Amino acid sequence: MLSIDLPAAFGFMPNVVAQLGTFEIPQGLNLENILVYSPLQHDLISHLLTLGVGAMAVGFVYFLTTKRQSAPAYQPSSVLSAIVMVSAFLILFRQLQGWQSAFAFDGEVWRLTDSTFSNGYRYLNWSIDVPCLLTQMLFVVNVTPAKFRKTRTRFVASGLLMIYTGYIGQYFELTSIPWFMLWGFISTIFYVYILYLVGNLIFRSREGLPRPAYNTMGTIWWVILISWTLYPLAYLVPLGWQFFPEWGGWAGVTRQFLFTVADIFSKVIYGVLLTSAAQACSVEAGY
Amino acid sequence: MLSIDLPAAFGFMPNVVAQLGTFEIPQGLNLENILVYSPLQHDLISHLLTLGVGAMAVGFVYFLTTKRQSAPAYQPSSVLSAIVMVSAFLILFRQLQGWQSAFAFDGEVWRLTDSTFSNGYRYLNWSIDVPCLLTQMLFVVNVTPAKFRKTRTRFVASGLLMIYTGYIGQYFELTSIPWFMLWGFISTIFYVYILYLVGNLIFRSREGLPRPAYNTMGTIWWVILISWTLYPLAYLVPLGWQFFPEWGGWAGVTRQFLFTVADIFSKVIYGVLLTSAAQACSVEAGY
Amino acid sequence: MLSIDLPAAFGFMPNVVAQLGTFEIPQGLNLENILVYSPLQHDLISHLLTLGVGAMAVGFVYFLTTKRQSAPAYQPSSVLSAIVMVSAFLILFRQLQGWQSAFAFDGEVWRLTDSTFSNGYRYLNWSIDVPCLLTQMLFVVNVTPAKFRKTRTRFVASGLLMIYTGYIGQYFELTSIPWFMLWGFISTIFYVYILYLVGNLIFRSREGLPRPAYNTMGTIWWVILISWTLYPLAYLVPLGWQFFPEWGGWAGVTRQFLFTVADIFSKVIYGVLLTSAAQACSVEAGY
Amino acid sequence: MLSIDLPAAFGFMPNVVAQLGTFEIPQGLNLENILVYSPLQHDLISHLLTLGVGAMAVGFVYFLTTKRQSAPAYQPSSVLSAIVMVSAFLILFRQLQGWQSAFAFDGEVWRLTDSTFSNGYRYLNWSIDVPCLLTQMLFVVNVTPAKFRKTRTRFVASGLLMIYTGYIGQYFELTSIPWFMLWGFISTIFYVYILYLVGNLIFRSREGLPRPAYNTMGTIWWVILISWTLYPLAYLVPLGWQFFPEWGGWAGVTRQFLFTVADIFSKVIYGVLLTSAAQACSVEAGY
Amino acid sequence: MLSIDLPAAFGFMPNVVAQLGTFEIPQGLNLENILVYSPLQHDLISHLLTLGVGAMAVGFVYFLTTKRQSAPAYQPSSVLSAIVMVSAFLILFRQLQGWQSAFAFDGEVWRLTDSTFSNGYRYLNWSIDVPCLLTQMLFVVNVTPAKFRKTRTRFVASGLLMIYTGYIGQYFELTSIPWFMLWGFISTIFYVYILYLVGNLIFRSREGLPRPAYNTMGTIWWVILISWTLYPLAYLVPLGWQFFPEWGGWAGVTRQFLFTVADIFSKVIYGVLLTSAAQACSVEAGY
Ligand SMILES: CC1=C(/C=C/C(C)=C/C=C/C(C)=C/C=O)C(C)(C)CCC1
Ligand SMILES: CC1=C(/C=C/C(C)=C/C=C/C(C)=C/C=O)C(C)(C)CCC1
Ligand SMILES: CC1=C(/C=C/C(C)=C/C=C/C(C)=C/C=O)C(C)(C)CCC1
Ligand SMILES: CC1=C(/C=C/C(C)=C/C=C/C(C)=C/C=O)C(C)(C)CCC1
Ligand SMILES: CC1=C(/C=C/C(C)=C/C=C/C(C)=C/C=O)C(C)(C)CCC1
Ligand code: NA
Ligand code: NA
Ligand code: NA
Ligand code: NA
Ligand code: NA
Ligand code: NA
Ligand code: NA
Ligand code: NA
Ligand code: NA
Ligand code: NA
């Protein structure tokens, strides 16, 4: 267990240290656990997580019931979306339960109980979702089998490396800014590479697609670009909080808000768009 | 955390203040949490929420098993109803659990524990349901693809604006009547616009429909008009309670009663009526 | 909250009053909560509720997997049975959970905790089940579409009135015998009317049916008559207990026993019989 | 509540009485509750119950996915197995939960909390499973419709009588050996009669079956004979414990071990064997 | 309950004894329970178990939705994978719940509550999974029915013996190294025999397979060899900890890490590879 080394690392933020007093932050704790929340803040997070859970359940029903409306060649895209829904439903349900058992209301604010809240569940879970989401696209655009395999391998490898390096980094979010930033930086390299791969794929391989699918692929690019970028922003929230500790419980709200919006766009909306592109291709192919 | 500013805002209701004494209501708490409940009142709410949960489960089975009885063009209506059922089932289950863990029986009345009850889950969840419910109608009435897309966009946009403004407003229900009323008013503007869109759609586009479907669409208009209006009434309950604080736990009962009746009519009954209209159209179309 | 007014109402039962001492029964509490239970009694109720839960789950699988064995015209009967199973499964699961959290074992007997047990869940849930169960029959017997609609309306209306008046009445079971009896009486009027409708329907409309279905409809009459009558008997248990307070925990056992037997016969056995009648009709119709 | 009357009944076992001291065992408690468990013993039971839960879930998937591999005449056997799986899954899950909430670890041993463990759930649940398991066989062997109906009635009647008499008996396992033995004896009479019916059925009606099915029916006989006999052995555990109280927590382990092995063989293995016999018959019938 | 006899057995490790002080370890407790965990360590284990749960859920959807893409002869492989997913999902969910209720956070570290964590659930569950996983392979490679049956019998028998001897051994992991090592050794004999059988099967029977399936079978061999070997490594963790007690909570993390990686590779990845081999064979067979 490390004492909080922020001042040593950056030489500023005396107010953080003041607020925390002599309290030593044990290694691995997430920011959410050292904050207190007004009912407004606490409920907002509960509502957001519950919205996420509902969105994934709803997405699951949608992807399963519309699978048959695409030609067989495109159906793996629906299956992969359904898989992502199952996985994200479980993880968000876990986050919600964790949130509810980690804090208790004392009539004024919500304070930590003998349980904690952790964002790390999400990271390990992305090891399932990110490979699925990226691979999924390959079933809709026009690629040769060889390119399919090659791109898939790159997607999976760089996706996992991005996630695992970020996962390590987030353990330092309260106890060591340098390590936190270093791992975040390494993760970002893989992230940029993935964006490069995706952009390349979309803008090169959508050529053969029918008009509506062609356009949809363009929208998908923006959906990915924006929604994926919310994850590193959520990662950075503890840094922002150390600059503005008066941010208080709103820091927690911001992070869960970013995660929820990112989850809904990068998984559900993305999947719906890809399905609609697949349907356009199926119509064109006379299905 | 704000102290309760009602007297400042309206200059009346000394009895509320008296009852609350020096207790400061923390921002964001819902009315339900500052009331105590007789067993009769507490159980009534439990029963109502459980009825809602059951109705959604039952609706889910109904919409899935009857989907095939409509022609393919109308089946998205059943899928959307099924989706709404899943989403509402989850949210009502959450409300029920929240209700049960937020209060404990002391041999006389039920009092708040170290957990709270929140209505806000519902609002965020409506962001899923309202777009689905409104879009659903478009699959049954006679509209051109262009009108379909245009109306859908308006439905989704005004629906989300109605919900999110109301969501903000409900956080002020105990701490600031002016803000509470202002956001409620803005929300109502969008609500009225939605009703206008719906009325227009129903009474213009049902023309081509076979007789029974034509009539059912008329019934649907009234179901929507009445059941949707129960939601703003539920929103207003804390205002009523401040005029008649002796209303006590019955205020909580009234709100959950309004929500439950509204949920059953605007989701289940509405979906059943739309399905029956779709079946009438399918028969006419020789399916 | 009312003090117990039984002596005022009837002028007898001093022993009840003696047992309760100065304890004031809060309005709306069910009899089960003011009793203590030996392990034998407590477990019996747990077992019965669990049996009910299992029976509904099992029925659900049965009705879904045998649906296709009836001709399409009869399949709505299976769907309605499946719906009833889902609804009853949820409610009985809730009863079981409520039972388990409402009492704790002190090494000798089970005593009330800071939670309570309530039968009222059942009533509100019957608003789903009773209309389904009655309507279901109309798909199997021989009725004209006009008679179908007319009878269905009567079934639903009188069913709901029977339930809601009984629901009001049960809230008085410990605090006011006169109101308890009055509402029970009104409920019984609707009950008798439903029996009249059912008898009429069965004995008039089974004429056209093939032999085995004709006979089964006769059995169904008796199953309904007897099993439905167990519900008002369960309703009356608190009255019996006031005459024989030494009945103690067995009063609770009796009520849950009556409910469970009634549930299994009026929902599962009834549905199985109706399915077998429908299959006989399907065979006759050459399906 | 009775004080323990064992010495009065048999005039021996002073050591039991010594161990229990002045503690009066309340009527209806199962043996498991008056024992303490080492971590080894406690975990063994948890593992066994969890194994049972897993076996039933796995069986459910198996019977549903292999149903179509038998000719339609044999498919009811798969449906009945699936039903038994659902029912047993629920009951074993309940046992597991009950086990986990009934005891707490004090750093040395597991001791009773304010909840208890009960085996009686199983008995009431057998009222669903035993009729299904016995009836199931009739769909595979060669019987006339008349014999089918007659045997089924006998199976159901004697099965229920065996179970309910045993259920009564087990309530006396700690408080009255004579009653315990009497009801156990009556139950055994029905058990022997069932075995007679089953043996008769198998060895007379397997004649027409193809070779592999013929052999499998023989195996089934032994599976039933042995696995069913484990249930009365589990019933007798408390008697054994009174002779050897130093058996301690191992008595509880033994009972749950017997129940789990019996459940897996009499439900899952039995169902798999019957399915394989049905498949052999289907192949022979050219399906 | 045994006092810890390690020094007696090996004559070393005074530091372990020192750390444990006079504390007597009750028989059957797993290593995880006598350690304390930093938030980092505790969360890592929670994340890993949750990842496992998600992977099994996702695998279940995958195997069910892709079943039809193999020729009927290979479909039992998909069914068996689905069965393994169900079983492993339940067990890992149990592990996760057990983990969460066994420890509480005191602001610094997580300490044992009045519940415990146990790895033994896994072993009993392997009695379901190992036979399924091994048998599954036989549906894909080229074997005669006779060889199929013979190999299956050997697989099941040696699999169960490996598991049950290991299960016994793990109960001694804290209280008797000699017994722990002895049972582990016996288990390893069966393990080596299974590896021999598997290697033999793969390298002899893949001859007839089409090229891609032939190659995949080679990969499968390595996946099995490596992932299965992680289980005995996890078994040995308590031994390692006794040499390096300063390993502390990381010993627990290592064990759950090994189990999770092993579970994902030996069940999900293995199943996916086998499915792809089956699809290659199906294509070759003109399906
Ligand atoms: C760049 C970066 C990150 C990027 C994360 C991303 C891009 C996650 C995407 C997740 C998705 C799409 C999940 C879907 O289920 C981390 C790891 C937060 C660490 C900090 C730097
Ligand atoms: C006018 C108004 C409101 C309207 C809410 C409505 C009309 C909700 C409809 C919800 C539905 C139909 C949900 C279905 O799942 C609010 C937001 C309460 C805020 C106050 C003003
Ligand atoms: C006469 C009478 C009653 C009748 C209840 C009945 C007949 C309920 C039937 C319920 C069914 C069939 C449920 C199926 O799910 C009440 C309301 C207890 C109140 C007292 C008088
Ligand atoms: C003889 C005997 C008994 C027999 C029980 C049996 C034979 C139970 C079989 C259960 C099955 C097969 C369940 C399947 O789900 C009892 C009741 C323990 C009481 C003591 C005497
Ligand atoms: C050699 C050995 C073991 C081997 C275990 C194995 C090989 C388990 C495989 C499990 C699988 C594949 C499960 C899939 O669900 C034990 C029992 C740990 C005990 C110590 C010695
Ligand atoms: Na809490
Ligand atoms: Na996520
Ligand atoms: Na409570
Ligand atoms: Na709602
Ligand atoms: Na309890
Ligand atoms: Na009921
Ligand atoms: Na416990
Ligand atoms: Na059982
Ligand atoms: Na905990
Ligand atoms: Na495992």
CSV table of C-alpha atoms in Angstrom, one decimal, chain D:
chain,number,residue,atom,x,y,z
D,1,MET,CA,-42.8,-27.6,20.5
D,2,LEU,CA,-41.8,-30.9,21.9
D,3,SER,CA,-38.8,-31.7,24.1
D,4,ILE,CA,-36.8,-34.5,22.6
D,5,ASP,CA,-38.5,-37.8,23.5
D,6,LEU,CA,-35.9,-40.2,22.2
D,7,PRO,CA,-34.9,-41.8,25.5
D,8,ALA,CA,-38.5,-42.3,26.4
D,9,ALA,CA,-39.1,-44.0,23.0
D,10,PHE,CA,-36.1,-46.3,22.9
D,11,GLY,CA,-34.4,-46.1,26.3
D,12,PHE,CA,-30.9,-45.6,25.0
D,13,MET,CA,-28.7,-42.9,23.5
D,14,PRO,CA,-27.8,-41.0,26.7
D,15,ASN,CA,-25.0,-39.4,24.8
D,16,VAL,CA,-27.3,-37.6,22.5
D,17,VAL,CA,-29.2,-36.3,25.3
D,18,ALA,CA,-26.0,-35.3,27.0
D,19,GLN,CA,-24.8,-33.4,24.0
D,20,LEU,CA,-28.0,-31.6,23.5
D,21,GLY,CA,-28.1,-30.7,27.2
D,22,THR,CA,-31.3,-28.9,28.2
D,23,PHE,CA,-31.8,-27.7,24.7
D,24,GLU,CA,-35.3,-28.5,23.5
D,25,ILE,CA,-35.5,-29.2,19.9
D,26,PRO,CA,-38.4,-27.4,18.3
D,27,GLN,CA,-40.7,-29.5,16.2
D,28,GLY,CA,-39.9,-29.8,12.5
D,29,LEU,CA,-36.3,-28.9,12.6
D,30,ASN,CA,-34.0,-31.0,10.4
D,31,LEU,CA,-30.9,-32.7,11.7
D,32,GLU,CA,-28.6,-30.4,9.6
D,33,ASN,CA,-29.5,-27.5,11.8
D,34,ILE,CA,-28.3,-28.8,15.2
D,35,LEU,CA,-24.9,-29.8,13.9
D,36,VAL,CA,-21.8,-27.6,13.4
D,37,TYR,CA,-19.5,-28.1,10.4
D,38,SER,CA,-15.8,-27.8,9.8
D,39,PRO,CA,-14.9,-25.9,6.6
D,40,LEU,CA,-14.3,-29.2,4.9
D,41,GLN,CA,-17.8,-30.5,5.8
D,42,HIS,CA,-19.5,-27.2,5.0
D,43,ASP,CA,-17.8,-26.8,1.7
D,44,LEU,CA,-18.4,-30.3,0.7
D,45,ILE,CA,-22.1,-29.8,1.0
D,46,SER,CA,-21.9,-26.5,-0.9
D,47,HIS,CA,-20.0,-28.2,-3.7
D,48,LEU,CA,-22.4,-31.1,-3.9
D,49,LEU,CA,-25.5,-28.9,-4.1
D,50,THR,CA,-23.7,-26.7,-6.7
D,51,LEU,CA,-22.9,-29.8,-8.7
D,52,GLY,CA,-26.5,-30.8,-8.6
D,53,VAL,CA,-27.6,-27.4,-9.8
D,54,GLY,CA,-25.1,-27.6,-12.7
D,55,ALA,CA,-26.2,-31.1,-13.6
D,56,MET,CA,-29.8,-30.0,-13.9
D,57,ALA,CA,-29.0,-27.0,-16.1
D,58,VAL,CA,-26.8,-29.1,-18.3
D,59,GLY,CA,-29.5,-31.8,-18.6
D,60,PHE,CA,-32.0,-29.1,-19.6
D,61,VAL,CA,-29.9,-28.0,-22.5
D,62,TYR,CA,-29.3,-31.6,-23.5
D,63,PHE,CA,-32.9,-32.8,-23.4
D,64,LEU,CA,-34.1,-29.7,-25.4
D,65,THR,CA,-31.5,-29.9,-28.0
D,66,THR,CA,-31.8,-33.6,-28.6
D,67,LYS,CA,-35.6,-33.8,-28.6
D,68,ARG,CA,-35.8,-33.7,-32.4
D,69,GLN,CA,-33.6,-36.7,-32.7
D,70,SER,CA,-36.4,-39.0,-31.5
D,71,ALA,CA,-39.5,-39.8,-33.5
D,72,PRO,CA,-42.5,-37.7,-32.5
D,73,ALA,CA,-44.0,-40.6,-30.5
D,74,TYR,CA,-41.0,-40.5,-28.2
D,75,GLN,CA,-40.6,-36.8,-27.9
D,76,PRO,CA,-42.8,-36.5,-24.8
D,77,SER,CA,-40.1,-38.4,-23.0
D,78,SER,CA,-37.6,-35.5,-23.7
D,79,VAL,CA,-40.2,-32.9,-22.7
D,80,LEU,CA,-40.8,-34.6,-19.4
D,81,SER,CA,-37.1,-34.9,-18.8
D,82,ALA,CA,-36.7,-31.2,-19.5
D,83,ILE,CA,-39.6,-30.4,-17.1
D,84,VAL,CA,-37.9,-32.5,-14.4
D,85,MET,CA,-34.7,-30.6,-15.0
D,86,VAL,CA,-36.4,-27.2,-14.5
D,87,SER,CA,-38.1,-28.3,-11.4
D,88,ALA,CA,-35.0,-29.9,-9.9
D,89,PHE,CA,-32.8,-26.9,-10.9
D,90,LEU,CA,-35.1,-24.6,-8.9
D,91,ILE,CA,-35.3,-26.8,-5.9
D,92,LEU,CA,-31.5,-27.4,-5.7
D,93,PHE,CA,-30.8,-23.8,-6.1
D,94,ARG,CA,-33.1,-23.2,-3.2
D,95,GLN,CA,-31.3,-25.8,-1.2
D,96,LEU,CA,-28.0,-24.2,-2.0
D,97,GLN,CA,-29.2,-20.7,-1.0
D,98,GLY,CA,-30.7,-22.1,2.2
D,99,TRP,CA,-27.5,-23.8,3.0
D,100,GLN,CA,-25.5,-20.7,2.5
D,101,SER,CA,-27.7,-18.4,4.6
D,102,ALA,CA,-28.3,-20.9,7.4
D,103,PHE,CA,-24.7,-21.1,8.6
D,104,ALA,CA,-21.9,-18.6,9.3
D,105,PHE,CA,-18.2,-19.2,9.8
D,106,ASP,CA,-16.7,-18.2,13.2
D,107,GLY,CA,-13.1,-18.8,12.2
D,108,GLU,CA,-13.3,-22.4,13.3
D,109,VAL,CA,-16.6,-24.0,12.4
D,110,TRP,CA,-19.8,-23.0,10.7
D,111,ARG,CA,-22.7,-22.4,13.1
D,112,LEU,CA,-26.5,-21.8,12.6
D,113,THR,CA,-27.5,-18.2,11.9
D,114,ASP,CA,-31.1,-16.8,12.3
D,115,SER,CA,-32.1,-18.9,9.3
D,116,THR,CA,-32.4,-22.7,8.9
D,117,PHE,CA,-31.8,-25.4,6.4
D,118,SER,CA,-34.6,-27.7,5.4
D,119,ASN,CA,-34.8,-30.9,3.3
D,120,GLY,CA,-38.5,-30.8,3.0
D,121,TYR,CA,-38.4,-28.6,-0.2
D,122,ARG,CA,-37.2,-31.7,-1.9
D,123,TYR,CA,-40.2,-33.8,-0.9
D,124,LEU,CA,-42.8,-31.4,-2.1
D,125,ASN,CA,-40.9,-31.0,-5.3
D,126,TRP,CA,-40.8,-34.8,-5.9
D,127,SER,CA,-44.6,-34.5,-6.3
D,128,ILE,CA,-43.8,-32.9,-9.6
D,129,ASP,CA,-40.8,-35.1,-10.5
D,130,VAL,CA,-41.8,-38.6,-9.6
D,131,PRO,CA,-45.0,-38.6,-11.6
D,132,CYS,CA,-43.1,-37.2,-14.6
D,133,LEU,CA,-40.2,-39.7,-14.3
D,134,LEU,CA,-42.5,-42.7,-14.1
D,135,THR,CA,-44.9,-41.6,-16.8
D,136,GLN,CA,-41.9,-40.8,-19.1
D,137,MET,CA,-41.0,-44.5,-19.3
D,138,LEU,CA,-44.5,-45.3,-20.7
D,139,PHE,CA,-43.7,-43.4,-23.8
D,140,VAL,CA,-40.7,-45.6,-24.7
D,141,VAL,CA,-41.8,-49.1,-23.8
D,142,ASN,CA,-44.5,-50.9,-25.8
D,143,VAL,CA,-47.9,-50.5,-24.1
D,144,THR,CA,-51.5,-50.3,-25.2
D,145,PRO,CA,-53.3,-47.0,-24.6
D,146,ALA,CA,-55.4,-48.7,-22.0
D,147,LYS,CA,-52.4,-50.0,-20.1
D,148,PHE,CA,-50.8,-46.7,-20.5
D,149,ARG,CA,-53.6,-44.9,-18.7
D,150,LYS,CA,-54.0,-47.6,-16.0
D,151,THR,CA,-50.2,-47.7,-15.2
D,152,ARG,CA,-50.0,-43.9,-15.2
D,153,THR,CA,-52.8,-43.6,-12.6
D,154,ARG,CA,-51.1,-46.2,-10.4
D,155,PHE,CA,-47.7,-44.5,-10.8
D,156,VAL,CA,-49.1,-41.1,-9.9
D,157,ALA,CA,-51.2,-42.3,-7.0
D,158,SER,CA,-48.6,-44.5,-5.3
D,159,GLY,CA,-45.8,-42.0,-6.0
D,160,LEU,CA,-47.7,-39.2,-4.3
D,161,LEU,CA,-48.6,-41.4,-1.4
D,162,MET,CA,-45.0,-42.5,-1.0
D,163,ILE,CA,-43.8,-38.9,-1.0
D,164,TYR,CA,-46.4,-37.4,1.3
D,165,THR,CA,-46.2,-40.0,4.0
D,166,GLY,CA,-42.4,-39.7,3.9
D,167,TYR,CA,-42.8,-35.9,4.1
D,168,ILE,CA,-44.8,-36.2,7.2
D,169,GLY,CA,-42.3,-38.6,8.7
D,170,GLN,CA,-39.3,-36.4,8.2
D,171,TYR,CA,-40.8,-33.8,10.4
D,172,PHE,CA,-40.3,-36.1,13.3
D,173,GLU,CA,-36.7,-37.0,12.6
D,174,LEU,CA,-35.4,-35.2,15.7
D,175,THR,CA,-38.4,-35.2,18.0
D,176,SER,CA,-40.1,-38.7,17.8
D,177,ILE,CA,-38.4,-41.8,16.5
D,178,PRO,CA,-41.6,-43.9,16.6
D,179,TRP,CA,-43.6,-41.5,14.4
D,180,PHE,CA,-40.6,-41.1,12.2
D,181,MET,CA,-40.3,-44.9,11.7
D,182,LEU,CA,-44.0,-45.4,11.3
D,183,TRP,CA,-44.4,-42.9,8.5
D,184,GLY,CA,-41.2,-44.1,6.9
D,185,PHE,CA,-42.6,-47.6,7.0
D,186,ILE,CA,-45.9,-46.7,5.3
D,187,SER,CA,-44.0,-44.7,2.7
D,188,THR,CA,-41.8,-47.8,2.0
D,189,ILE,CA,-44.9,-49.9,1.2
D,190,PHE,CA,-45.7,-47.6,-1.6
D,191,TYR,CA,-42.1,-47.5,-2.7
D,192,VAL,CA,-42.0,-51.3,-2.9
D,193,TYR,CA,-45.2,-51.3,-4.9
D,194,ILE,CA,-43.8,-48.8,-7.4
D,195,LEU,CA,-40.7,-50.9,-7.8
D,196,TYR,CA,-43.0,-53.9,-8.5
D,197,LEU,CA,-44.9,-51.8,-11.1
D,198,VAL,CA,-41.7,-50.6,-12.7
D,199,GLY,CA,-40.1,-54.0,-12.8
D,200,ASN,CA,-43.2,-55.5,-14.3
D,201,LEU,CA,-43.4,-52.8,-16.9
D,202,ILE,CA,-39.8,-53.0,-17.9
D,203,PHE,CA,-39.4,-56.7,-18.1
D,204,ARG,CA,-42.8,-57.4,-19.8
D,205,SER,CA,-43.0,-54.5,-22.2
D,206,ARG,CA,-39.5,-54.3,-23.5
D,207,GLU,CA,-40.0,-57.4,-25.6
D,208,GLY,CA,-40.9,-55.6,-28.8
D,209,LEU,CA,-38.0,-53.2,-28.6
D,210,PRO,CA,-35.0,-53.3,-30.8
D,211,ARG,CA,-31.8,-54.9,-29.3
D,212,PRO,CA,-30.0,-51.8,-28.0
D,213,ALA,CA,-33.2,-50.3,-26.5
D,214,TYR,CA,-34.0,-53.7,-25.0
D,215,ASN,CA,-30.6,-53.7,-23.3
D,216,THR,CA,-30.9,-50.1,-22.2
D,217,MET,CA,-34.2,-50.8,-20.5
D,218,GLY,CA,-32.3,-53.4,-18.4
D,219,THR,CA,-29.7,-50.9,-17.4
D,220,ILE,CA,-32.5,-48.4,-16.5
D,221,TRP,CA,-34.0,-51.0,-14.1
D,222,TRP,CA,-30.8,-51.0,-12.2
D,223,VAL,CA,-30.4,-47.3,-12.3
D,224,ILE,CA,-33.8,-46.8,-10.8
D,225,LEU,CA,-33.5,-49.6,-8.2
D,226,ILE,CA,-30.2,-48.3,-6.9
D,227,SER,CA,-30.7,-44.5,-7.2
D,228,TRP,CA,-34.2,-44.5,-5.7
D,229,THR,CA,-33.1,-46.5,-2.8
D,230,LEU,CA,-30.6,-43.7,-1.8
D,231,TYR,CA,-33.6,-41.5,-0.9
D,232,PRO,CA,-34.8,-43.7,2.0
D,233,LEU,CA,-31.2,-44.0,3.1
D,234,ALA,CA,-30.9,-40.2,3.3
D,235,TYR,CA,-34.2,-40.3,5.2
D,236,LEU,CA,-32.6,-42.6,7.8
D,237,VAL,CA,-29.5,-40.5,8.4
D,238,PRO,CA,-30.9,-38.9,11.6
D,239,LEU,CA,-31.5,-42.3,13.0
D,240,GLY,CA,-28.0,-43.3,12.4
D,241,TRP,CA,-26.7,-40.1,13.9
D,242,GLN,CA,-28.6,-40.8,17.1
D,243,PHE,CA,-26.7,-44.1,17.4
D,244,PHE,CA,-23.4,-42.4,16.6
D,245,PRO,CA,-23.7,-38.7,17.5
D,246,GLU,CA,-19.9,-38.4,17.1
D,247,TRP,CA,-20.7,-38.7,13.4
D,248,GLY,CA,-21.3,-34.9,13.8
D,249,GLY,CA,-21.3,-32.8,10.7
D,250,TRP,CA,-20.5,-35.9,8.5
D,251,ALA,CA,-24.1,-36.9,9.0
D,252,GLY,CA,-25.1,-33.8,7.2
D,253,VAL,CA,-22.5,-34.4,4.5
D,254,THR,CA,-23.7,-38.0,4.0
D,255,ARG,CA,-27.3,-37.0,3.6
D,256,GLN,CA,-26.6,-34.3,1.0
D,257,PHE,CA,-24.2,-36.7,-0.7
D,258,LEU,CA,-26.9,-39.4,-1.0
D,259,PHE,CA,-29.4,-36.8,-2.2
D,260,THR,CA,-27.1,-35.5,-4.9
D,261,VAL,CA,-26.0,-38.8,-6.2
D,262,ALA,CA,-29.6,-40.0,-6.2
D,263,ASP,CA,-30.8,-36.8,-8.0
D,264,ILE,CA,-28.1,-37.1,-10.7
D,265,PHE,CA,-28.8,-40.7,-11.4
D,266,SER,CA,-32.6,-40.9,-11.1
D,267,LYS,CA,-33.1,-37.7,-13.2
D,268,VAL,CA,-30.2,-37.0,-15.5
D,269,ILE,CA,-28.6,-40.4,-16.2
D,270,TYR,CA,-32.0,-42.0,-16.3
D,271,GLY,CA,-33.2,-39.4,-18.8
D,272,VAL,CA,-30.2,-39.8,-21.0
D,273,LEU,CA,-30.6,-43.6,-21.0
D,274,LEU,CA,-34.3,-43.3,-21.9
D,275,THR,CA,-33.5,-40.8,-24.6
D,276,SER,CA,-30.9,-43.3,-26.1
D,277,ALA,CA,-33.5,-46.1,-26.0
D,278,ALA,CA,-36.0,-43.8,-27.7
D,279,GLN,CA,-33.4,-43.0,-30.4
D,280,ALA,CA,-32.8,-46.7,-31.0
D,281,CYS,CA,-36.5,-47.2,-31.4
D,282,SER,CA,-36.7,-44.2,-33.7
D,283,VAL,CA,-33.9,-45.6,-35.9
D,284,GLU,CA,-35.6,-48.9,-36.1
D,285,ALA,CA,-38.9,-47.2,-37.0
D,286,GLY,CA,-37.0,-45.6,-39.9
D,287,TYR,CA,-37.0,-42.0,-38.5
